[in-house]
Tab-separated table of C-alpha atoms and ligand atoms in Angstrom:
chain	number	residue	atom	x	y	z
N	285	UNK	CA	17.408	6.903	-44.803
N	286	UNK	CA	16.100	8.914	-42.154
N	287	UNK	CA	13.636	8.725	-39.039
N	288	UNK	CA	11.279	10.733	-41.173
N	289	UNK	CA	11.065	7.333	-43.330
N	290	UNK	CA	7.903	5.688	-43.279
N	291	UNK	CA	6.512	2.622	-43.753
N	292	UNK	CA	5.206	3.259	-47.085
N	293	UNK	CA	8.055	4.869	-48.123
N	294	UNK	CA	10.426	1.562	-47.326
N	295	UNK	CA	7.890	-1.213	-48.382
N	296	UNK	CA	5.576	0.560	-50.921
N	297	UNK	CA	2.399	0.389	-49.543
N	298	UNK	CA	0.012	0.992	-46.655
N	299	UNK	CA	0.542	-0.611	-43.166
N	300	UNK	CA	-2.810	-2.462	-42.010
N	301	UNK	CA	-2.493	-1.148	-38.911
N	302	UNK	CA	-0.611	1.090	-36.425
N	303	UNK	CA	0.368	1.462	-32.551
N	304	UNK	CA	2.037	3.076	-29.840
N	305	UNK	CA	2.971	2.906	-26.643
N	306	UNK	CA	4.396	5.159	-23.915
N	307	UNK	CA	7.938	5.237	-21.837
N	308	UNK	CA	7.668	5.803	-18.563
N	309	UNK	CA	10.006	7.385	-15.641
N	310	UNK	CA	9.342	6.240	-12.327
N	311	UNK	CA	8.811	8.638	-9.107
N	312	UNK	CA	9.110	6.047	-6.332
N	313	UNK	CA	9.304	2.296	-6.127
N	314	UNK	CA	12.615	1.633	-7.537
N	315	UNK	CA	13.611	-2.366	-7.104
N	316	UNK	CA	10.353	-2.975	-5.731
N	317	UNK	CA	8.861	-4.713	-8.647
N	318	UNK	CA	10.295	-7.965	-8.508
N	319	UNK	CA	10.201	-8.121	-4.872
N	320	UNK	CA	6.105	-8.026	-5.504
N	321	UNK	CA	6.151	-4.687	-3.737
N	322	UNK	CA	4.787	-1.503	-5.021
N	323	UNK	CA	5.419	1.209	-7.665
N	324	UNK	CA	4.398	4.986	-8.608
N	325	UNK	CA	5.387	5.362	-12.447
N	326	UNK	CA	4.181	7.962	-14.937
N	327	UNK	CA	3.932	7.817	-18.588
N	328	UNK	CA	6.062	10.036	-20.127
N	329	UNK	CA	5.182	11.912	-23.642
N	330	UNK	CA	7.454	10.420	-25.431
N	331	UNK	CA	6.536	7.219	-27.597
N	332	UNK	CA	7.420	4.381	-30.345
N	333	UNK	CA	5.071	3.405	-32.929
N	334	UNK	CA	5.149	0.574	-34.912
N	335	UNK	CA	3.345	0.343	-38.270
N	336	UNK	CA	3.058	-3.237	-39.528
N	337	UNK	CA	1.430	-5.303	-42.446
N	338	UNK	CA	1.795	-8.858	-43.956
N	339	UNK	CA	4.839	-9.585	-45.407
N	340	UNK	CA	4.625	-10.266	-48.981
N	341	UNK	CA	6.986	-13.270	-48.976
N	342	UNK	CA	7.876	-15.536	-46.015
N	343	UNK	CA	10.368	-13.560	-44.518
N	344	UNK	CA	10.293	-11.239	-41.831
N	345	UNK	CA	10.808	-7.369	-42.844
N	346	UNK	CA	12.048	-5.289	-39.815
N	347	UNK	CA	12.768	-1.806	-39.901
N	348	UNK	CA	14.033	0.818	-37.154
N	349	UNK	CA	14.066	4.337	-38.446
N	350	UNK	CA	15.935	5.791	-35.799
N	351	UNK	CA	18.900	3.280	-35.613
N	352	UNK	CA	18.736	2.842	-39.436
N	353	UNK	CA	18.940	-0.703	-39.161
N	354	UNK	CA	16.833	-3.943	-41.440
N	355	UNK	CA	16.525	-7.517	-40.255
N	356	UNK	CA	14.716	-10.014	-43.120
N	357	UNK	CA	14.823	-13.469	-41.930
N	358	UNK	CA	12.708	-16.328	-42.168
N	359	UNK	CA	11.686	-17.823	-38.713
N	360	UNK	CA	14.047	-20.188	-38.570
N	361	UNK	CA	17.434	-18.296	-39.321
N	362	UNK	CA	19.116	-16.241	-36.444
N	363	UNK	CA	18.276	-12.820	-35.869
N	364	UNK	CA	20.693	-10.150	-35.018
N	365	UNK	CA	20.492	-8.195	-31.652
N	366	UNK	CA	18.899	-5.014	-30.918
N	367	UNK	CA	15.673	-3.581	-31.712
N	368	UNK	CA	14.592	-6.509	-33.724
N	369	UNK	CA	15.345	-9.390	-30.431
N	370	UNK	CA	12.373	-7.892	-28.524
N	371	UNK	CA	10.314	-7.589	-31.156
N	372	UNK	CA	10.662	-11.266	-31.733
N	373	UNK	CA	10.522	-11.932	-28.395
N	374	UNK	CA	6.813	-10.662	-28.232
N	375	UNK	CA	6.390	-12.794	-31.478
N	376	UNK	CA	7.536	-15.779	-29.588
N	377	UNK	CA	5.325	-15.182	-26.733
N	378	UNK	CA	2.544	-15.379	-28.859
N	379	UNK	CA	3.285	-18.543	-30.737
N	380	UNK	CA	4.255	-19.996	-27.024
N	381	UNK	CA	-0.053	-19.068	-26.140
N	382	UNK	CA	-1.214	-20.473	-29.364
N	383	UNK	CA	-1.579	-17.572	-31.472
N	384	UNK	CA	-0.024	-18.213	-34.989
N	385	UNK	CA	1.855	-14.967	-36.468
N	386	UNK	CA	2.741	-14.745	-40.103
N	387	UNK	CA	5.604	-13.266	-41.800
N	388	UNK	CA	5.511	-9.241	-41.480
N	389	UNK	CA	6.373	-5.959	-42.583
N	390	UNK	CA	7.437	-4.043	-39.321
N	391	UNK	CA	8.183	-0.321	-38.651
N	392	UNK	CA	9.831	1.108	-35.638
N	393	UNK	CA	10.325	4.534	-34.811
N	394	UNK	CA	10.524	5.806	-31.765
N	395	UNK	CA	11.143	9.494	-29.403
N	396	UNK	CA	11.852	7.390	-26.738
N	397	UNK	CA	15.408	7.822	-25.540
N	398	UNK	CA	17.370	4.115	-25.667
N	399	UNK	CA	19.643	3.421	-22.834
N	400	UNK	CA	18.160	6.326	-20.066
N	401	UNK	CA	15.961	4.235	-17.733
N	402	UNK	CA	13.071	5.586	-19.306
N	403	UNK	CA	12.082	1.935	-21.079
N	404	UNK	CA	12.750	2.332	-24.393
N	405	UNK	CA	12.146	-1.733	-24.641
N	406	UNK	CA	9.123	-1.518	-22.711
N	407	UNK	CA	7.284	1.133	-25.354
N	408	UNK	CA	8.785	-1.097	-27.935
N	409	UNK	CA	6.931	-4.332	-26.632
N	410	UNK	CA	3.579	-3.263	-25.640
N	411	UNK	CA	3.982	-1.333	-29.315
N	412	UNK	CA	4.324	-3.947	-30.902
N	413	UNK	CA	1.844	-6.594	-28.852
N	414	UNK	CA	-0.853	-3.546	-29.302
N	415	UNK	CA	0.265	-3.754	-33.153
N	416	UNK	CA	-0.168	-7.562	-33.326
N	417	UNK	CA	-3.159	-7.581	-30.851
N	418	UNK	CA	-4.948	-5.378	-33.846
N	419	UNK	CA	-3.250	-6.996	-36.961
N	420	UNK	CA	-4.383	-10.627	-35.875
N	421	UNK	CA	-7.505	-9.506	-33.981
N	422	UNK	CA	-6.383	-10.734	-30.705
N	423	UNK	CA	-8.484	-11.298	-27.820
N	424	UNK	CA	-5.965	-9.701	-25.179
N	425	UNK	CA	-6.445	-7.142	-22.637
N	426	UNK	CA	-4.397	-4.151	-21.478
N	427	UNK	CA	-2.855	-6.530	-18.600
N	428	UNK	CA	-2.369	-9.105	-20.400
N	429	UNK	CA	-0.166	-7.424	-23.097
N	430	UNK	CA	2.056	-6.144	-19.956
N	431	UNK	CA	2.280	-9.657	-18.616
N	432	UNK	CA	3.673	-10.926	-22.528
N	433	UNK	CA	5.695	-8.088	-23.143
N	434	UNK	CA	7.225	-9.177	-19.490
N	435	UNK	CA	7.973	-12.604	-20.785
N	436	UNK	CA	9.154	-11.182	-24.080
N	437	UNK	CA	11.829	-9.048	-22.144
N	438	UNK	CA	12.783	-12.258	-19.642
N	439	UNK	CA	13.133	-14.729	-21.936
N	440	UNK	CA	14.494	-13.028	-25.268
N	441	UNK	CA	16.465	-9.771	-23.900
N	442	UNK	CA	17.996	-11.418	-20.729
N	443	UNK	CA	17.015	-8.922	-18.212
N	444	UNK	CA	14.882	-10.879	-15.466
N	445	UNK	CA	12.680	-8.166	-14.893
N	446	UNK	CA	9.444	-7.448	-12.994
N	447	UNK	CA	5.910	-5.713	-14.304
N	448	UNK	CA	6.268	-1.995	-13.301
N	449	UNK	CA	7.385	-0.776	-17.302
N	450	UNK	CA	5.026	-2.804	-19.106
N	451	UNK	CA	2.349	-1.776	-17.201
N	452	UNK	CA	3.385	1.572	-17.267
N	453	UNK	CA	3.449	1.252	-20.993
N	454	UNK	CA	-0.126	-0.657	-21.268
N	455	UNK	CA	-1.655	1.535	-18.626
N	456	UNK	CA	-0.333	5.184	-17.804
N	457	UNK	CA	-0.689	8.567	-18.616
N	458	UNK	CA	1.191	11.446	-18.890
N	459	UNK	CA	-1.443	13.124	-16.813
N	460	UNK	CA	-1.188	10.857	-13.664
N	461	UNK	CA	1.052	8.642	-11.148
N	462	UNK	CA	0.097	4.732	-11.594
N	463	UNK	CA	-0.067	3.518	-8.370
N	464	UNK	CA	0.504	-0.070	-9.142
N	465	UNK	CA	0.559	-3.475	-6.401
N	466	UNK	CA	2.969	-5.513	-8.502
N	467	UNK	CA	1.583	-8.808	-6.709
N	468	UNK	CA	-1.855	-8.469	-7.555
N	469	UNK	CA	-1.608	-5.849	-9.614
N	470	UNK	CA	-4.318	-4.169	-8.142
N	471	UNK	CA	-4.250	-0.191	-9.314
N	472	UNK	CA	-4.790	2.984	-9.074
N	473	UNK	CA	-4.384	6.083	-11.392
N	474	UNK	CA	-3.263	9.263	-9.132
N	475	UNK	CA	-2.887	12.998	-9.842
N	476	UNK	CA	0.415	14.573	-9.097
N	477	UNK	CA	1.004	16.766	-6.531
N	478	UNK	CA	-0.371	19.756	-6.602
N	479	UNK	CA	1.688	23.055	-8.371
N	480	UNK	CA	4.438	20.041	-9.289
N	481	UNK	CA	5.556	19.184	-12.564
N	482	UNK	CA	8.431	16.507	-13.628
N	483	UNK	CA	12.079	17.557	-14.623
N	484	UNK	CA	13.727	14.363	-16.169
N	485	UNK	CA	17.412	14.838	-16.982
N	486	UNK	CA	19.542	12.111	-18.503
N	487	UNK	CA	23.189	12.041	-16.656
N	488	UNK	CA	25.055	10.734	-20.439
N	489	UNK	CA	26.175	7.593	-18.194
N	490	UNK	CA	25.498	4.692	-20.738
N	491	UNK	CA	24.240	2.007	-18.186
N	492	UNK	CA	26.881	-0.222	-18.997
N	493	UNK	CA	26.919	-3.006	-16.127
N	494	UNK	CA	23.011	-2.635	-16.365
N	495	UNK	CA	22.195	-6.432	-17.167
N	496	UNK	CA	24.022	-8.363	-14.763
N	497	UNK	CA	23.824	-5.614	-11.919
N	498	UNK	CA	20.016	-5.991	-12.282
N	499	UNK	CA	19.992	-9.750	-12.524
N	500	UNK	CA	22.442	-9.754	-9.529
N	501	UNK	CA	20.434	-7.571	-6.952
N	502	UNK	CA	17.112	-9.788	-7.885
N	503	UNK	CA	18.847	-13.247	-6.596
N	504	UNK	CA	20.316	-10.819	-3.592
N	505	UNK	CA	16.425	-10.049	-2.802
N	506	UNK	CA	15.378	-13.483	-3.713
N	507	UNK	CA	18.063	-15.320	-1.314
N	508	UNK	CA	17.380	-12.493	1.441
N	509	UNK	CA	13.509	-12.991	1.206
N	510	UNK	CA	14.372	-17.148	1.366
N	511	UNK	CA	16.718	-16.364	5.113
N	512	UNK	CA	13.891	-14.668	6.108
N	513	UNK	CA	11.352	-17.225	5.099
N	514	UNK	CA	8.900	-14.948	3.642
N	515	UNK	CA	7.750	-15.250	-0.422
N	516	UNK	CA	8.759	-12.102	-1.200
N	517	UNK	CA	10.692	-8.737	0.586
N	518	UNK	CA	7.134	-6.944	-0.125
N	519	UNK	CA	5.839	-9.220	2.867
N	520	UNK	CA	8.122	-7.434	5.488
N	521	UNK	CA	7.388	-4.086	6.503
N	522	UNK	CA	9.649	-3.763	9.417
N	523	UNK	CA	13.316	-3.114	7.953
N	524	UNK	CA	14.835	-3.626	11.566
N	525	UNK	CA	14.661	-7.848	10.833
N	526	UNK	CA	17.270	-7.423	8.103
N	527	UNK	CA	19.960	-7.875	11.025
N	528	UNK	CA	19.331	-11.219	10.598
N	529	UNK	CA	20.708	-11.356	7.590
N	530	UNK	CA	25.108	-11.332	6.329
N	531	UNK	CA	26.133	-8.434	3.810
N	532	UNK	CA	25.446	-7.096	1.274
N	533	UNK	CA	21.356	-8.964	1.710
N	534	UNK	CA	20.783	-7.204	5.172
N	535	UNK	CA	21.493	-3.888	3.448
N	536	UNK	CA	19.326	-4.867	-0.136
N	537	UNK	CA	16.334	-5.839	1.912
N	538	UNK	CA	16.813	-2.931	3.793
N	539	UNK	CA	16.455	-0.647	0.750
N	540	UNK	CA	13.424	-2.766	-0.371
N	541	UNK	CA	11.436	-2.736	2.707
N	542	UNK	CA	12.160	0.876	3.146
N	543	UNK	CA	11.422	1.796	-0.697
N	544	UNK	CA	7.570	0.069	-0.003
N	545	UNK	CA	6.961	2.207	2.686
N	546	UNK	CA	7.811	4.778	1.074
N	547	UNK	CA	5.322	4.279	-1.896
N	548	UNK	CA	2.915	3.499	0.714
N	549	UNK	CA	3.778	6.759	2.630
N	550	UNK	CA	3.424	9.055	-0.511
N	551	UNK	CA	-0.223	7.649	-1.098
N	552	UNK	CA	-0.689	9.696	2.250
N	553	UNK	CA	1.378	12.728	1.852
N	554	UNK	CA	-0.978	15.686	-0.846
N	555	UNK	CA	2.127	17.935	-0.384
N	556	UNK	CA	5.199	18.054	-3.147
N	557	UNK	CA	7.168	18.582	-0.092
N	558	UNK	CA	6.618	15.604	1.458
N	559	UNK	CA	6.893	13.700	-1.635
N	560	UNK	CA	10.467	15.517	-2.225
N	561	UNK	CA	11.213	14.096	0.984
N	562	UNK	CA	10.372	10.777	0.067
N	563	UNK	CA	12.386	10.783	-3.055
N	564	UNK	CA	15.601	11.906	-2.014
N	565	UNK	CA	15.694	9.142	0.634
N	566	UNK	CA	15.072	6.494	-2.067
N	567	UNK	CA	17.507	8.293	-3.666
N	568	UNK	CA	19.892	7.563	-0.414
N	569	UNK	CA	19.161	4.475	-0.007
N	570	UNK	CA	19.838	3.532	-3.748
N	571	UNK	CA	23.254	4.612	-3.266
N	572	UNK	CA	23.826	3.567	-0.111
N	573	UNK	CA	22.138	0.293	0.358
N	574	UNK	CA	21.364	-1.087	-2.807
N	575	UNK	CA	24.333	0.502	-4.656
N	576	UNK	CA	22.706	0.873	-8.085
N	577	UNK	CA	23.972	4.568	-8.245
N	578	UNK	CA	27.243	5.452	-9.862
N	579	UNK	CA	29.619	9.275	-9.259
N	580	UNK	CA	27.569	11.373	-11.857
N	581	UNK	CA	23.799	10.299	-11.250
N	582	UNK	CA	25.200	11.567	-7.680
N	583	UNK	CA	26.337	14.636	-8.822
N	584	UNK	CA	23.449	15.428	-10.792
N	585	UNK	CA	20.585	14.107	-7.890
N	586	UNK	CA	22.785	16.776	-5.870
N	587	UNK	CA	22.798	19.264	-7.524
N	588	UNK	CA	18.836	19.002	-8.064
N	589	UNK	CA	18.588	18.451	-4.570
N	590	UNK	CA	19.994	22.418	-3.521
N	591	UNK	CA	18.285	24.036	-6.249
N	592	UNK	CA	15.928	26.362	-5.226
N	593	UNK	CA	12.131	24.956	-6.004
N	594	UNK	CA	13.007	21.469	-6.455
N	595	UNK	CA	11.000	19.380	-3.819
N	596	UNK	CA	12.832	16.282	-4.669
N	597	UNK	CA	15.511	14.164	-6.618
N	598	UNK	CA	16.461	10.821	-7.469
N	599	UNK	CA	17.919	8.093	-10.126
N	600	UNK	CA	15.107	6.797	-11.731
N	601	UNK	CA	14.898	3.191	-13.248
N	602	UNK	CA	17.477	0.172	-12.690
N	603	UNK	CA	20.383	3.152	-12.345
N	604	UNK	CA	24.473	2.633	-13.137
N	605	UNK	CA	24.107	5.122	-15.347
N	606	UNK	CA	20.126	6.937	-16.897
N	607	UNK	CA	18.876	8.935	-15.903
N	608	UNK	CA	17.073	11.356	-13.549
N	609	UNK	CA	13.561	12.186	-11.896
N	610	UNK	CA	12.544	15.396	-9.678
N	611	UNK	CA	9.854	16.737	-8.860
N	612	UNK	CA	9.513	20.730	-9.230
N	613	UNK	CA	7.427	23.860	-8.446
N	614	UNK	CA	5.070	24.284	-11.354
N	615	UNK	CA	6.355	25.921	-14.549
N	616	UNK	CA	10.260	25.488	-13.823
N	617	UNK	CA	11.065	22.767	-14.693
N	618	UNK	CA	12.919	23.879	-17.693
N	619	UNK	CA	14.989	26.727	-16.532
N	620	UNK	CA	15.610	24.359	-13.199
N	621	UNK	CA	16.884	21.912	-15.866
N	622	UNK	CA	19.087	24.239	-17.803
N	623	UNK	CA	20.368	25.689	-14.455
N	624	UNK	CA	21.440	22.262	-13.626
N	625	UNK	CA	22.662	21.420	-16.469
N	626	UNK	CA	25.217	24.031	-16.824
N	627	UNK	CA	26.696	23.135	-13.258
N	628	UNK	CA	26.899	19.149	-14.174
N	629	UNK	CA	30.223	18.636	-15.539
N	630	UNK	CA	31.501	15.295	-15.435
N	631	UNK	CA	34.277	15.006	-17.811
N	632	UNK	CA	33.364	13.146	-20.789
N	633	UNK	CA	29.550	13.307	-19.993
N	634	UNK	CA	26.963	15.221	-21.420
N	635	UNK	CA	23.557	15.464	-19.618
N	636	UNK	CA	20.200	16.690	-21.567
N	637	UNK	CA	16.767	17.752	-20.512
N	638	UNK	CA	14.324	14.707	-21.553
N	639	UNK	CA	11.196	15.569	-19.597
N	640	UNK	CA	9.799	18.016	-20.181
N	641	UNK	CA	10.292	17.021	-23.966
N	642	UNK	CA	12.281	19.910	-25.745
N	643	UNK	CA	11.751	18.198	-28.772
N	644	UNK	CA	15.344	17.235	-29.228
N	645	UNK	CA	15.436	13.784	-28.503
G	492	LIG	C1	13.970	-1.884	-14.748
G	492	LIG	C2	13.038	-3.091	-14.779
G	492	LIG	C3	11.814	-2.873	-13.884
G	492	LIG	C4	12.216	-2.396	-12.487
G	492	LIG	C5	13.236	-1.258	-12.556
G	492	LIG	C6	13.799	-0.902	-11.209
G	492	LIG	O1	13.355	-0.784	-15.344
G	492	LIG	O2	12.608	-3.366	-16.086
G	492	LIG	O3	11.061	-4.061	-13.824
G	492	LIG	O4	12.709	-3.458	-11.718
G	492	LIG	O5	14.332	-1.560	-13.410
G	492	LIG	O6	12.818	-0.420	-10.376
């Protein structure tokens, strides 16, 4: 089968009802999320749907048409890994709130690329939830399917993280920044900067360590924030107190402290300039201080960095390994992409344009 299969192709009928939901890529606020700070995602145009229907029996009936994969189970037999975990896990989030979900017919496809930073799982959770939300005739809000695709992700994919993707999912556009408070997730939708557009390149780095990196630098920020005897890193603003703390912590709050301002400081700045400026530092202190980068995200953040008409570059998402972001003059973003691209050689690794979307993800 192919990805131009369709749910009524593979189960014979109609679905009852249909959803999507965005990925995102994130301009500035990288880390910040779990520290309750602040975050400036976009959506991006690419999307998963996910057609569903009752299942005819009392199994499950999963299907992903881009990785080709089924999963029929009953809900109490194991499920395999992949695709199929987080759409369970929003399953088991609802069942956890009350809700009661029969057996289904589910089908995934998806544009969104898996494994860049650009939150494949995220589109694939507030997808689904939007799916269930109009299959069951939930009473849930926008916020509220962020918040359970959240839990979903924490408790059934392993990655303890914070709110920025699912909200990005539930609640941006293409057309704006989302400037999101992640502690009281107070927001605010936000043009771009003015003759800007987004370049998003994927470095090829599979983000291998991903999982336990992440996990690792949120009980870094957790046991820093504890020294320092503050709830969270987002209630320090001045990153001179993290001498206070041993290595690596002084140099994670650091990043995190710095990174808020930042968001903070863009909210100010109307120029792409300015914004640039702001990126490549979070870029900087990514590498440096948090040390989420790896060689070829550097490479390719440099080479954005000197090309003519690019304001700004950075990693974008948890990083070791995705891709990522800059922000460019108006209407080059593709040849600046293809220019780049043709410089980044890292043996073995083969970068792509994702944003804007050539169509060949
Ligand atoms: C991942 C997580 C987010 C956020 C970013 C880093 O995408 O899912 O919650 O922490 O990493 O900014």
């Amino acid at each position: 089968m192919t990805s131009q299969t369709d749910f009524q192709q593979i189960f014979n009928t109609a679905p009852q009802t249909q959803a999507s939901a965005p990925g995102r890529v994130n301009l500035l606020g990288e880390h910040t999320d779990y520290n309750d700070g602040f975050v400036l995602p976009t959506a991006i145009p690419q999307h998963t749907t996910v057609s569903l229907g009752f299942s005819p029996d009392d199994r499950h009936h999963f299907y992903s048409a881009e990785l080709e994969e089924w999963a029929h189970f009953t809900n109490h037999e194991l499920v395999p890994e992949g695709f199929v975990s987080y759409v369970l896990g929003c399953i088991r989030v609802l069942e956890k709130i009350g809700h009661t979900v029969p057996p289904l017919n589910l089908f995934v496809t998806s544009s969104v690329p898996i494994g860049s930073g650009l939150s494949s799982s995220a589109a694939l959770e507030v997808a689904t939830l939007r799916g269930l939300r109009s299959l069951l005739h939930l009473d849930l809000d926008d916020v509220q399917i962020a918040k359970l695709g959240q839990q979903a992700e924490i408790q059934y994919a392993g990655v303890q993280c914070g709110i920025m993707d699912q909200m990005a999912a539930s609640l941006a556009d293409t057309d704006h920044l989302l400037f999101l408070d992640t502690r009281s997730l107070d927001r605010k939708l936000l043009p771009l900067p003015s003759q800007a557009e987004i370049l998003v390149i994927d470095s090829g780095i599979p983000r291998s360590l991903a999982t336990s990196g992440y996990n690792q630098r949120r009980s870094e920020c957790e046991e820093a924030a504890r020294l320092l005897g503050v709830p969270a890193l987002r209630d320090v603003t001045d990153p001179n107190i993290v001498k206070n703390l041993p290595e690596p912590l002084n140099r994670r709050a650091r990043h995190v402290i710095n990174e808020n301002n930042r968001v903070l400081q863009a909210l100010k700045s109307t120029s792409a300039e300015a914004f640039g400026a702001l990126m490549n530092a979070s870029h900087a202190s990514l590498q440096h201080d948090y040390e989420v980068s790896v060689p070829g995200l550097d490479r390719l953040v440099e080479l954005l960095q000197k090309t003519p008409h690019v304001f700004g570059a950075r990693l974008t998402g948890a990083g070791f390994g995705g891709a990522c972001v800059a922000l460019v003059a108006a209407e080059r973003a593709e040849s600046i992409g293809q220019n780049v691209l043709s410089s980044y050689t890292h043996t073995g690794y083969k970068g792509r344009i994702l944003v804007p979307d050539l169509g060949m993800v």
